Every structure is written in C-alpha cells, then in structure tokens.
XYZ file of C-alpha atoms in Angstrom:
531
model
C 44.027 121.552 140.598
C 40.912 123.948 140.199
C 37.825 122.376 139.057
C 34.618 124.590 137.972
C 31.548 124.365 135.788
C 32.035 127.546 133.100
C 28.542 128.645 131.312
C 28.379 131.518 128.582
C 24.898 133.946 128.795
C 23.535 134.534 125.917
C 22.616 138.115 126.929
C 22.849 140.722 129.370
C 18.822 139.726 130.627
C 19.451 136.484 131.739
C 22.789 137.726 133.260
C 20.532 139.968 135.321
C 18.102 137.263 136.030
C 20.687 135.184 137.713
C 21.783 138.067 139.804
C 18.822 137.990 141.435
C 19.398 134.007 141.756
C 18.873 133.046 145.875
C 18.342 129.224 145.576
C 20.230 126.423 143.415
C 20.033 122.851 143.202
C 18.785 122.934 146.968
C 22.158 125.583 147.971
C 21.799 129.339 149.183
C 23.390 131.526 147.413
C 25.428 133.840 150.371
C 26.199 137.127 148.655
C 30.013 138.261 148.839
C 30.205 141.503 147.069
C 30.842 143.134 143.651
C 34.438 143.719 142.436
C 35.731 145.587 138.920
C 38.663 143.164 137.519
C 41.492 144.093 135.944
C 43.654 140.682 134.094
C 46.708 141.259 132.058
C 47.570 138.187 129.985
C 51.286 138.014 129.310
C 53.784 135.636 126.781
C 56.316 135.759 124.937
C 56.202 137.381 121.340
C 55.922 133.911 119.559
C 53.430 132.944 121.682
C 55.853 129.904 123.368
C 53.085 129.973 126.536
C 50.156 130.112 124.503
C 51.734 126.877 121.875
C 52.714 125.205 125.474
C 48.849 125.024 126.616
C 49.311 127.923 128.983
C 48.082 130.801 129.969
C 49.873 133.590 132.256
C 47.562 136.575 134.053
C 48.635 138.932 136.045
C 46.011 140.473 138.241
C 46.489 143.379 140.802
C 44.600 142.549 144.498
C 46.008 145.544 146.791
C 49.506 146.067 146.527
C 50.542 142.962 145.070
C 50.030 141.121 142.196
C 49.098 137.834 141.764
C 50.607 136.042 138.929
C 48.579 132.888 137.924
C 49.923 130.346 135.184
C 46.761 128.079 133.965
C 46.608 125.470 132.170
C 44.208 125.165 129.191
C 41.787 122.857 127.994
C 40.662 119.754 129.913
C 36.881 120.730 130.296
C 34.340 118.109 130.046
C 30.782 119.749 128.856
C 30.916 122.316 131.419
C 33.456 121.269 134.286
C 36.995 122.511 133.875
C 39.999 120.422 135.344
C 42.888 122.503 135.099
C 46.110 122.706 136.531
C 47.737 126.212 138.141
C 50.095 127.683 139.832
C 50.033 130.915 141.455
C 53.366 133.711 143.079
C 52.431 136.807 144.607
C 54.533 139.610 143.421
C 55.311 143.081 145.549
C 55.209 145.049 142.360
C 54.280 144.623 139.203
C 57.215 142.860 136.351
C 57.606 140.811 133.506
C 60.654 139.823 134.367
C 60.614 136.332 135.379
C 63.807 135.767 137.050
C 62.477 139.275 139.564
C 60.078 136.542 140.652
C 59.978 134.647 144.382
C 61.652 130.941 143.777
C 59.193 128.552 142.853
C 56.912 126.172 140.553
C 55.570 129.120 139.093
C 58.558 130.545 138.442
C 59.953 127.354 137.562
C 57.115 126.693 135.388
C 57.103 130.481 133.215
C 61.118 130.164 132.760
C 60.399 126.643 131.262
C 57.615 127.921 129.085
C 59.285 131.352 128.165
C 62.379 129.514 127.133
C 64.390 132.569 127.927
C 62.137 134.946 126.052
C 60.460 138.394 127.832
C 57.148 138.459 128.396
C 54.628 141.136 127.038
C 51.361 142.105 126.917
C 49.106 140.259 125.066
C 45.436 140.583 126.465
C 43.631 142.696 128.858
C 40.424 141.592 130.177
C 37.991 144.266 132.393
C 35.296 142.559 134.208
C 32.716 143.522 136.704
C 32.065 140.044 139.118
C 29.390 139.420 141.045
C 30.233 136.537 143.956
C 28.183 135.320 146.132
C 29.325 131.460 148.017
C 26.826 128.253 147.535
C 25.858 126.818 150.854
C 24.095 124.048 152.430
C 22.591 124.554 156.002
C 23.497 121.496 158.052
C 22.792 120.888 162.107
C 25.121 123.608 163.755
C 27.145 124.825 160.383
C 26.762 125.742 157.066
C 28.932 123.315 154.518
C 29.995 125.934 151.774
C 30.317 124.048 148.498
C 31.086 126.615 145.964
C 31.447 130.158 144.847
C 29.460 131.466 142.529
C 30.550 134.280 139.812
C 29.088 135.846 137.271
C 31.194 138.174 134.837
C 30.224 140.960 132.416
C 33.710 140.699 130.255
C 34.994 143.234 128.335
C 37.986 142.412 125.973
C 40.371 145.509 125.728
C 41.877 146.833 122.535
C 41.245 147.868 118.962
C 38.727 150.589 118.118
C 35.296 148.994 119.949
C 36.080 146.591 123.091
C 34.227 143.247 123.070
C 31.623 142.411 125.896
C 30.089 138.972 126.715
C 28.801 137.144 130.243
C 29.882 134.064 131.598
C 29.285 132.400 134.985
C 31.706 130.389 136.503
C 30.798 127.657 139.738
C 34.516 127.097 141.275
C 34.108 124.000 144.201
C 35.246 125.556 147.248
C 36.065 124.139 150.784
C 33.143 121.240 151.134
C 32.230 121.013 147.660
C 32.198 117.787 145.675
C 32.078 116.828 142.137
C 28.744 115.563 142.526
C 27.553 118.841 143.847
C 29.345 120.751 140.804
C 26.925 118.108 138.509
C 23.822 118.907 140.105
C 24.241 122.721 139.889
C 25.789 122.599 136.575
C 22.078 120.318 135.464
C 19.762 122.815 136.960
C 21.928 125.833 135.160
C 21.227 123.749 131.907
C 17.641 122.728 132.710
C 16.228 125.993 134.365
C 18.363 128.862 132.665
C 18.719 127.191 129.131
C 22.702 127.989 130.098
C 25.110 125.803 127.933
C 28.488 125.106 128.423
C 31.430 126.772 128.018
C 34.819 124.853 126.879
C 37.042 127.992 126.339
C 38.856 129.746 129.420
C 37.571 133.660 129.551
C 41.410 134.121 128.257
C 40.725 131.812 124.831
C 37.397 133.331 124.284
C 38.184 136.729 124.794
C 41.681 136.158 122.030
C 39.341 134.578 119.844
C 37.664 137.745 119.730
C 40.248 140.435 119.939
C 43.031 138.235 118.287
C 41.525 135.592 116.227
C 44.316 134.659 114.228
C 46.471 134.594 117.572
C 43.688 131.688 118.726
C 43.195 129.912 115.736
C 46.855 128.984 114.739
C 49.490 126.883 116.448
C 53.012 128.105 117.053
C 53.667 129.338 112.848
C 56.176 126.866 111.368
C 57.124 127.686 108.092
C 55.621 125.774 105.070
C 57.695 123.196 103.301
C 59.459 125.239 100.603
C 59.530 122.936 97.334
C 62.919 122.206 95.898
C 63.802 123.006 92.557
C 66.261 121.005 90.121
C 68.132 123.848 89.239
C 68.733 125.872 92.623
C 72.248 125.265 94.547
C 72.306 123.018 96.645
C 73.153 125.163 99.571
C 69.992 126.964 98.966
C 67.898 123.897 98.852
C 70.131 123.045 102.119
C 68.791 126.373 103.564
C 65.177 125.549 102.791
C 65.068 122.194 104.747
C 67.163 123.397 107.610
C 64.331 126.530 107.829
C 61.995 123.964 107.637
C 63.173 121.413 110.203
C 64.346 124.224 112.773
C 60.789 125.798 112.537
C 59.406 122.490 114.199
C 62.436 122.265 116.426
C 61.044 125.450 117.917
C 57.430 124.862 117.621
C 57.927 121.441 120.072
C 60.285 123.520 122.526
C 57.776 124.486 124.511
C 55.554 121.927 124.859
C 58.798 119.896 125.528
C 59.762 122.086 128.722
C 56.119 121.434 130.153
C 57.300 117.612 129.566
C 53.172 116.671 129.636
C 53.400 115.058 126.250
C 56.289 113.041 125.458
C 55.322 113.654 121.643
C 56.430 116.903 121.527
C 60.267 115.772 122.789
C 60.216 113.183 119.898
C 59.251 115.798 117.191
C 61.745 118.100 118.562
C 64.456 115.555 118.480
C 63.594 113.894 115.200
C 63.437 117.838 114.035
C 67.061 118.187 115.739
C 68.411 114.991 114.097
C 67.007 115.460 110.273
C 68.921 119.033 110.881
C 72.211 116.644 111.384
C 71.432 114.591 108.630
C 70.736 117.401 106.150
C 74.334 119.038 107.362
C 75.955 115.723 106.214
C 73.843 116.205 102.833
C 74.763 119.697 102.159
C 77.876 120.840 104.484
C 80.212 120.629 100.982
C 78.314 123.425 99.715
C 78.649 126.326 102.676
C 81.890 128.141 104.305
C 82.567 125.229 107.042
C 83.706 127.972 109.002
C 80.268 129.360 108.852
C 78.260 126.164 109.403
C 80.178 123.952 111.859
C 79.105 126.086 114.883
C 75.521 125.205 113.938
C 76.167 121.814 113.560
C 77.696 122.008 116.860
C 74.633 123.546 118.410
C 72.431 121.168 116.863
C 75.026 117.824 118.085
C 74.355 119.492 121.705
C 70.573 119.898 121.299
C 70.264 116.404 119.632
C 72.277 114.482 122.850
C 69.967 116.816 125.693
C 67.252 115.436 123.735
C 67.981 111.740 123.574
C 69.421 111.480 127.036
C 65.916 111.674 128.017
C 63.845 110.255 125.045
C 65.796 107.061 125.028
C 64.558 106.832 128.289
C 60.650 107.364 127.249
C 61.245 104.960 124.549
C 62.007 102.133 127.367
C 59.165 103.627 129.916
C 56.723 103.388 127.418
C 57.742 100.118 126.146
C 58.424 98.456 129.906
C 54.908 99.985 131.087
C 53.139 98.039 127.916
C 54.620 94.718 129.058
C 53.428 95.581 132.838
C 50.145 96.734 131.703
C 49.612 93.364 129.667
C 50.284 91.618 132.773
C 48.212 89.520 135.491
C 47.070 91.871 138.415
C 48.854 90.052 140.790
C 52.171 90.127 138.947
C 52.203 93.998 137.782
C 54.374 95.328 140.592
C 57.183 92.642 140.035
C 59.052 94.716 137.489
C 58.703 98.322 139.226
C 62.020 98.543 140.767
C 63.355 98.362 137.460
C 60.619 101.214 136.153
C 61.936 103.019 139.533
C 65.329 103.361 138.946
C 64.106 103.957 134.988
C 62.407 106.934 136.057
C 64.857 108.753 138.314
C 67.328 108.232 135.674
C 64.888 110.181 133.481
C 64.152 112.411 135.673
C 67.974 113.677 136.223
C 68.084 113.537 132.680
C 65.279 115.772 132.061
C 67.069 117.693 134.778
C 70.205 118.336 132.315
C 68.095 118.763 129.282
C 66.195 121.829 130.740
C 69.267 123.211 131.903
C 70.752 123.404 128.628
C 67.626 124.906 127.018
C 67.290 127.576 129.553
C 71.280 128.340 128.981
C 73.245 131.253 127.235
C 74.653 128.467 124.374
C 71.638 126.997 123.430
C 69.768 130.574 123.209
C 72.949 132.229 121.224
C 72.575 128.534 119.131
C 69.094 129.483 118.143
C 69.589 132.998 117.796
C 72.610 133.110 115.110
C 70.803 129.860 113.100
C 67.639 131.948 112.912
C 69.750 134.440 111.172
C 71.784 132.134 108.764
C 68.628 130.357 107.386
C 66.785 133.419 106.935
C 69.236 135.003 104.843
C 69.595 134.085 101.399
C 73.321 132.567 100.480
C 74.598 133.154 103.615
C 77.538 131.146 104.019
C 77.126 129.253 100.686
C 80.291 128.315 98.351
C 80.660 130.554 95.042
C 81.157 129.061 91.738
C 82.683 130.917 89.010
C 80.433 130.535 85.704
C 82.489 128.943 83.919
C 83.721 126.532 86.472
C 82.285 123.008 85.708
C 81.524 122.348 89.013
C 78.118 120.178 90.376
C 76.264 121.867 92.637
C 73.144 121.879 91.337
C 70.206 119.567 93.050
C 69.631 118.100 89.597
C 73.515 117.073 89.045
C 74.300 116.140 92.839
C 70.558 114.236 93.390
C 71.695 111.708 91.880
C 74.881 110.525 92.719
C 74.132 111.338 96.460
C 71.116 108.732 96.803
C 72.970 105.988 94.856
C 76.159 106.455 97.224
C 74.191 105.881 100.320
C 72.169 102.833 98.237
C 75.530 101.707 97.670
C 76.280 101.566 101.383
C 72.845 99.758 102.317
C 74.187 97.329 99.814
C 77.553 96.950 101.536
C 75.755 94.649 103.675
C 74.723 91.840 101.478
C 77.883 90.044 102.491
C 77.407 89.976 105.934
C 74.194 90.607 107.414
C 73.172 86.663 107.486
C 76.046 85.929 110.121
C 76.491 89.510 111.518
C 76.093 90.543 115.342
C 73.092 92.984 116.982
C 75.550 95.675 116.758
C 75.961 95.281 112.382
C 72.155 95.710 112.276
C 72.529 98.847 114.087
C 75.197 100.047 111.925
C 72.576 99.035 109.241
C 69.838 100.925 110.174
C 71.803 103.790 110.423
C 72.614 103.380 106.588
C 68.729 103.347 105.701
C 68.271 106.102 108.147
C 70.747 108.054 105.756
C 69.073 106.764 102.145
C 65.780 107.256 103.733
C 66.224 110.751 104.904
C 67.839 111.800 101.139
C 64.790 110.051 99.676
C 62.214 112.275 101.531
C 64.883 115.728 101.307
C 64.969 115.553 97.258
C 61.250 113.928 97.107
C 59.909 117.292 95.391
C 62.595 116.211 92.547
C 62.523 112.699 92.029
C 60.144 110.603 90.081
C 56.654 109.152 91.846
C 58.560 106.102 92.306
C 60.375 107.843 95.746
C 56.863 107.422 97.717
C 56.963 103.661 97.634
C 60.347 103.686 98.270
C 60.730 106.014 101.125
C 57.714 103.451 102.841
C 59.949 100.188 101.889
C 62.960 101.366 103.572
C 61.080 103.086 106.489
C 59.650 99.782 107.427
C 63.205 98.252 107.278
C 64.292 101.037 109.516
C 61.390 100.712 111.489
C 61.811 96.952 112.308
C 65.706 97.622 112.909
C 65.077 99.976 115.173
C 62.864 97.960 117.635
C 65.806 95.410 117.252
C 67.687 98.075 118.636
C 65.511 98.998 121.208
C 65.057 95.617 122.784
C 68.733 94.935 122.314
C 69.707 98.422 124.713
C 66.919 97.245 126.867
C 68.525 93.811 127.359
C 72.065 95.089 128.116
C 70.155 97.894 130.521
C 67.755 95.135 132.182
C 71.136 93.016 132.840
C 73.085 95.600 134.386
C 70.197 96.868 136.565
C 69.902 93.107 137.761
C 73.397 92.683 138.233
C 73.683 96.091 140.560
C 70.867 94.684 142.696
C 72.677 91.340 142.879
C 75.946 92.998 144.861
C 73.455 95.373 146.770
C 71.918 91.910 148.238
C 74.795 91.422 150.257
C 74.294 94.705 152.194
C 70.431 94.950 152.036
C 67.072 92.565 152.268
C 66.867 91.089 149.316
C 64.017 92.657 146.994
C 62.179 90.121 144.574
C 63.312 90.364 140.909
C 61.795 87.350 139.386
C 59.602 89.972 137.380
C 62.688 91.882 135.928
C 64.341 88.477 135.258
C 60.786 87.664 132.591
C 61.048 91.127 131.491
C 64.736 90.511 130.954
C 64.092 86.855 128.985
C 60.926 88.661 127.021
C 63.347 91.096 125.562
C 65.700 88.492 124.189
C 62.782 86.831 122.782
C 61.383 90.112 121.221
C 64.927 90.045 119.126
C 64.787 86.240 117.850
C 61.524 87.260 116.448
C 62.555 90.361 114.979
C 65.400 88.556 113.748
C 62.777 86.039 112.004
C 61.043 88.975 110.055
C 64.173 90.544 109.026
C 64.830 88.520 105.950
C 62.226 89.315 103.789
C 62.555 92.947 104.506
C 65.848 93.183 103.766
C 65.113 91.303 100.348
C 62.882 94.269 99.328
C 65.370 96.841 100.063
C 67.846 95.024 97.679
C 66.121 93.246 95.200
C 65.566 94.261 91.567
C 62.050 95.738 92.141
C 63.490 98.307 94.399
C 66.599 99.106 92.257
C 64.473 98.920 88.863
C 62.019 102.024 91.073
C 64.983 103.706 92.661
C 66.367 104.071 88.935
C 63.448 105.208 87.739
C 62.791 107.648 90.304
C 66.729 109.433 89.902
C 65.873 109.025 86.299
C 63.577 112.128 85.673
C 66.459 114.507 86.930
C-alpha cells in the first residue's frame, strides 16, 4: 500500500520557492539529488487497464525496468491510499507472459484479458527529492520523501507542462505526520490538493476523451416494427455483449462484486435473447455463440452464486450481538474458499484460447449486418417481422406464467423456481421489444420484476437452506475424528433461512394476483395492441 499527500503548483514560482524549502512542519528537509524521469504508461487498445481502475508504467532505472501497476483513485483531500505492485524487468517488453512469475504479472494478465499492451502515455519529468527528517537523541527518524516534479506530457504538436509535489511516508513516517505536513503545505504555500494520479492528469490533458469516458459500450439501438427480427436480434446482442466486455475487467480485479453481476446478467440476457431470436439465423452460424455464452454464463455464476450467499450470510452476522458474530464463521469459511476456487476456474477460462476465440468471432457476427440471418423470398408469407412476431411471442410466454394458476397454491419450493424462470422469460421480452410496444410495457415490466424479484429471494434462501444443512451435516461426521467446533450459530442461521421462506411465502399471494389479474391482461393487451 503507498500512501502520500499529492499537491498541484499553480506555477513555476512557487515551484521554485519550495525548492529552496529547508524546514516543514518542524522536519528537515535532507536533500537527495535531482533526476530527469522518463514513464511509459501502457494498456491495452480498449483501454481494459484504464476501465479496471489501473494504471501500468514502465520506468527505466539502469538496466532494468521497473514495471509498476497502480491503482487509481482512493485519495482523501490530499492523501492517496493506493494499492501497487511492482516486477523488475531485464529488458524492456510488453509482453506480459516475458514477465518474472508473480502478482504483478498475475495482476496485468487479469487486467489485459489476453490483449497486448501499447503505448499510451509518456510522461518526462525533472524531480527534485530531498527525505523529511526529525532529529531524535542518537538518530534521525526519516518520515518522508519529499518530491517535487516539473511534468511534461509527451505527444501532439506542443507538450503539456505542470508541477506537482508529492510527500510519500517513508520508513518512520506516520499518518499523523503526513497531516501535519500536508496542513502547513495548505496554510503556508496556499498549495491545494491534488485527487488525480500524475498519469490521470497528464491523459486528461493529452487525451481528454481517453479520461473522460468509461470503457465505450455501444448505445441502445432502438428497434423498429418493421426490421427482421434477426436484425433487431443483432442489435440487442451488440448491445448486451458491449457491457459483457465493459465489466470484464473490473471483474478480473474481483474488487467490486458489481461488476461480476453486470457481466453475468449481460451474459444471461445474451441467452435469453438467443431463445427470442435463434429461429431467425443459420443455427449453424449461431449455436457456437450460444455455446460460448452457456460457458461464460456457468464461470460466472459458479462464483456469483456464491457472493449472493456471502453478502447475504455477512448481513445476518453484521445484525448480530457482538458476542455472537463469530458463531456462524465456519460456515462463511468454508463459503469463501469455495469461492475462492471458484473464482480460481472462472479466471482461468477468461484468460483461455475458447473464451478469447468466443469473443473474437461474436464481435464479428454482431458487427456485420445479416450475418447469419434466414432469407425470405418476397413473396413468401412468412412472419419475421418485429411487428408480426411481437406479439405472439409475449403472449406465449404470458401464457406460460399463466400455466401456473392451477398449481402454485399447493406447489413445492422447486415450482416457484420453475416460476420465476417463466417471468424471467416474459420480463426479459417485455424490456427487448419495449421501443415497440405501447406505454403500458413500463408498468408492466415493474409488476413482473417485483414478482421475479420476491421469487428469487425465495430461491435464494431456499439454496441457502439445503447448503447450510449439508455444511452442518459434513461437520457432524467430522466430529467423530476432530474436537468438536460450536455450530449453534449456523444451526440459527440455518432456522432464520427457513423462516425467511414462510414469510416470503406470505407475500407471494398478492403478487402473483397482479401478474394475472385483469388489470395486467387489460395493460398487456393494450400495450401489444399498437403493433
């Protein structure tokens, strides 16, 4: 972890004013030279590093090179808290794999995703160090290092100069000290903070638009009532992969379990629109993708399931008395090395030949118009227009919501799951053909997504249940070859999950009378209507 205090100068007199700086905030300033700089930022030509939070410099220091991967963001005012990792290289490459084993290695293969580096920034700087040090009985406690930078962004017809000074802690150094040289920089010099790394400020100047936007997804591409439906297909499968891609990175980093659910939820509205609009392509041409997408979807879930149940099983501890918080984490334990092998398999596949050749051939097929897609003679009256199919195609999968009405008041856990898969499916044709339908489809796609919603967490505590009980019964043949570990905790957990169901159970009536009462039929109509 490094942690410094970053401070921009307004102009090049107060940078020479602090380089003749000999006392701060009651340290010496110990000078330690002058050196010209020379940092080559790297990614990928998408930007996958840069979209992941990242930043990758390589810097030459003698022979070698030292290749630094930084995290970005996390400054409060003017302290930075960022994470890095560092691998000396004998020669300078962007090949990753060429790289000594290790995080950082391990880190840039996950970011780059299989991708080659390039060049991306250069930043020339002449630094001025000099260490902070406090004079104490017999030694000197060295606290910091100070730098100031004159920074000049490379590239484009004039280069791009500003100052900054960084205060990195060092050796003794302590937060507090950082604070009280950081308030006399601010009180004495006028300095103010700095939130952007020198890498972010100098791209905001050289390559604004590279800053200012997040890994491109294409817009949502309306649909129109008289295209084919395999073009309309294409559209939301360009749409939908572009986020599958944009949440790959940040996915490999595995920082923010968000961006594994908006890949997967990316990955499964792909499947869903394949069982939408498969009729309407060469199956021949589109099963492989819907192969590559069943893969991606399962590497995905193996390990989001398992965040689902973390995050829900750490809410329940975290509502819990002090005293009683650690009775449920062997079960979190075992929870998390499960996750963690998962995780393990996931990144293997994404860093794999069949997932990249997956990507690679999709990207092709959506971005060429009729690829694959079904000819129709002229005067062939055949449907396959979104305003002839629309309609049929939402009241088929009403049809099998519907299908229930028999059974649901005596069925088992395992028919509401079967249910919610059904309004998963008219859901997910509502919001595909929303451009199309009437205004009526907003309410609806809300009524059925809290249906969904509610049958889900049914789900969720009904997998945790069956999960809970065979983790408890595992433990209960392990007693007879090992002390016996207290489980009383897991047991509550256990008997709050069953409980979580009745009460779901309770609220599922008047839900499901929504979904297939007149009201919702008489809008549903209404909304197919206008085709």
């Amino acid at each position: 972890m490094e942690i410094e205090a970053k401070f921009a100068i307004p102009n090049r007199q107060v940078y020479r004013d602090l380089l003749r700086v000999r006392q701060l905030a009651g340290f010496t300033l110990v000078p330690a030279g002058t050196a010209n700089v020379t940092d080559h930022y790297v990614d990928t030509a998408d930007a996958r590093l840069l979209h992941a939070g990242y930043a990758c410099r390589l810097r030459a220091e003698g022979a070698q090179v030292l290749v630094s991967l930084k995290s970005l963001g996390g400054a409060e005012g003017a302290v930075h808290y960022r994470d890095e990792q560092e691998v000396w290289l004998p020669a300078l490459t962007l090949d990753i794999h060429a790289w000594p084993a290790g995080p950082a290695r391990d880190l840039a293969l996950r970011l780059a995703g299989g991708a080659a580096l390039q060049a991306l920034l250069d930043l020339e700087q002449r630094r001025a160090r000099a260490d902070l040090v406090e004079p104490l009985p017999g030694r000197a406690r060295r606290v910091a290092q100070f730098s100031l930078d004159a920074v000049r962004a490379a590239g484009g017809r004039r280069p791009t100069s500003y100052y900054e000074l960084e205060i990195e802690l060092i050796d003794d150094g302590t937060e507090a000290d950082l604070a009280r040289i950081a308030a006399e920089l601010a009180e004495t010099y006028r300095l103010t903070p700095e939130t952007r790394s020198k890498f972010e400020r100098g791209l905001a100047l050289r390559r604004p638009a590279a800053a200012a936007q997040p890994l491109a997804v294409a817009a949502a591409e309306p649909l129109l009532p008289d295209e084919p439906m395999s073009e309309a297909g294409r559209k939301l499968l360009r749409l939908h992969f572009g986020r599958m891609l944009a949440n790959e990175a940040g996915t490999r980093v595995g920082e923010d379990i968000e961006a594994l659910h908006d890949m997967r939820v990316a990955t499964r509205r792909m499947r869903a629109a394949y069982g939408v609009f498969a009729e309407y392509y060469d199956r021949a041409t589109l099963d492989p993708f819907n192969k590559g997408l069943r893969r991606t979807g399962r590497s995905l879930g193996a390990v989001r399931d398992l965040d689902v149940l973390l995050e829900k099983a750490e809410a329940y501890r975290a509502a819990l008395p002090p005293e009683a918080t650690a009775d449920i984490d062997p079960l979190l334990e075992e929870w998390r090395a499960r996750r963690e092998k998962a995780r393990g398999r996931m990144l293997a596949y994404l860093d794999g030949q069949s997932y990249r050749t997956f990507v690679a051939d999709f990207r092709t097929f959506l971005a060429t118009p009729d690829a694959g897609a079904l000819a129709y003679a002229a005067e062939q009256p055949v449907p396959y227009q979104v305003r002839h199919v629309v309609p049929r195609l939402i009241f088929t999968r009403y049809e099998a919501v519907r299908a229930y009405e028999p059974v649901i008041a005596a069925a088992p856990l395992p028919t509401y799951h079967l249910l919610r898969i059904d309004c998963k499916r008219l859901r997910y044709a509502l919001e595909f053909f929303r451009d199309v339908l009437g205004p009526e489809a907003a309410g609806l796609i809300k009524q059925v997504t809290a249906l969904q919603d509610l049958l889900g967490a049914l789900q969720d505590a009904h997998v945790a249940e069956g999960l809970i009980a065979e983790f408890l019964q595992k433990r209960s043949r392990r007693r007879k070859k090992a002390p016996a570990v207290p489980l009383a905790g897991v047991e509550r957990y256990l008997a709050a999950q069953r409980a979580t169901q009745e009460d779901l159970l309770v609220l599922f009536p008047p839900a499901w009378a929504e979904i297939v009462g007149p009201d919702f039929r008489r809008a549903l109509a209404l909304a197919v209507s206008v085709l």
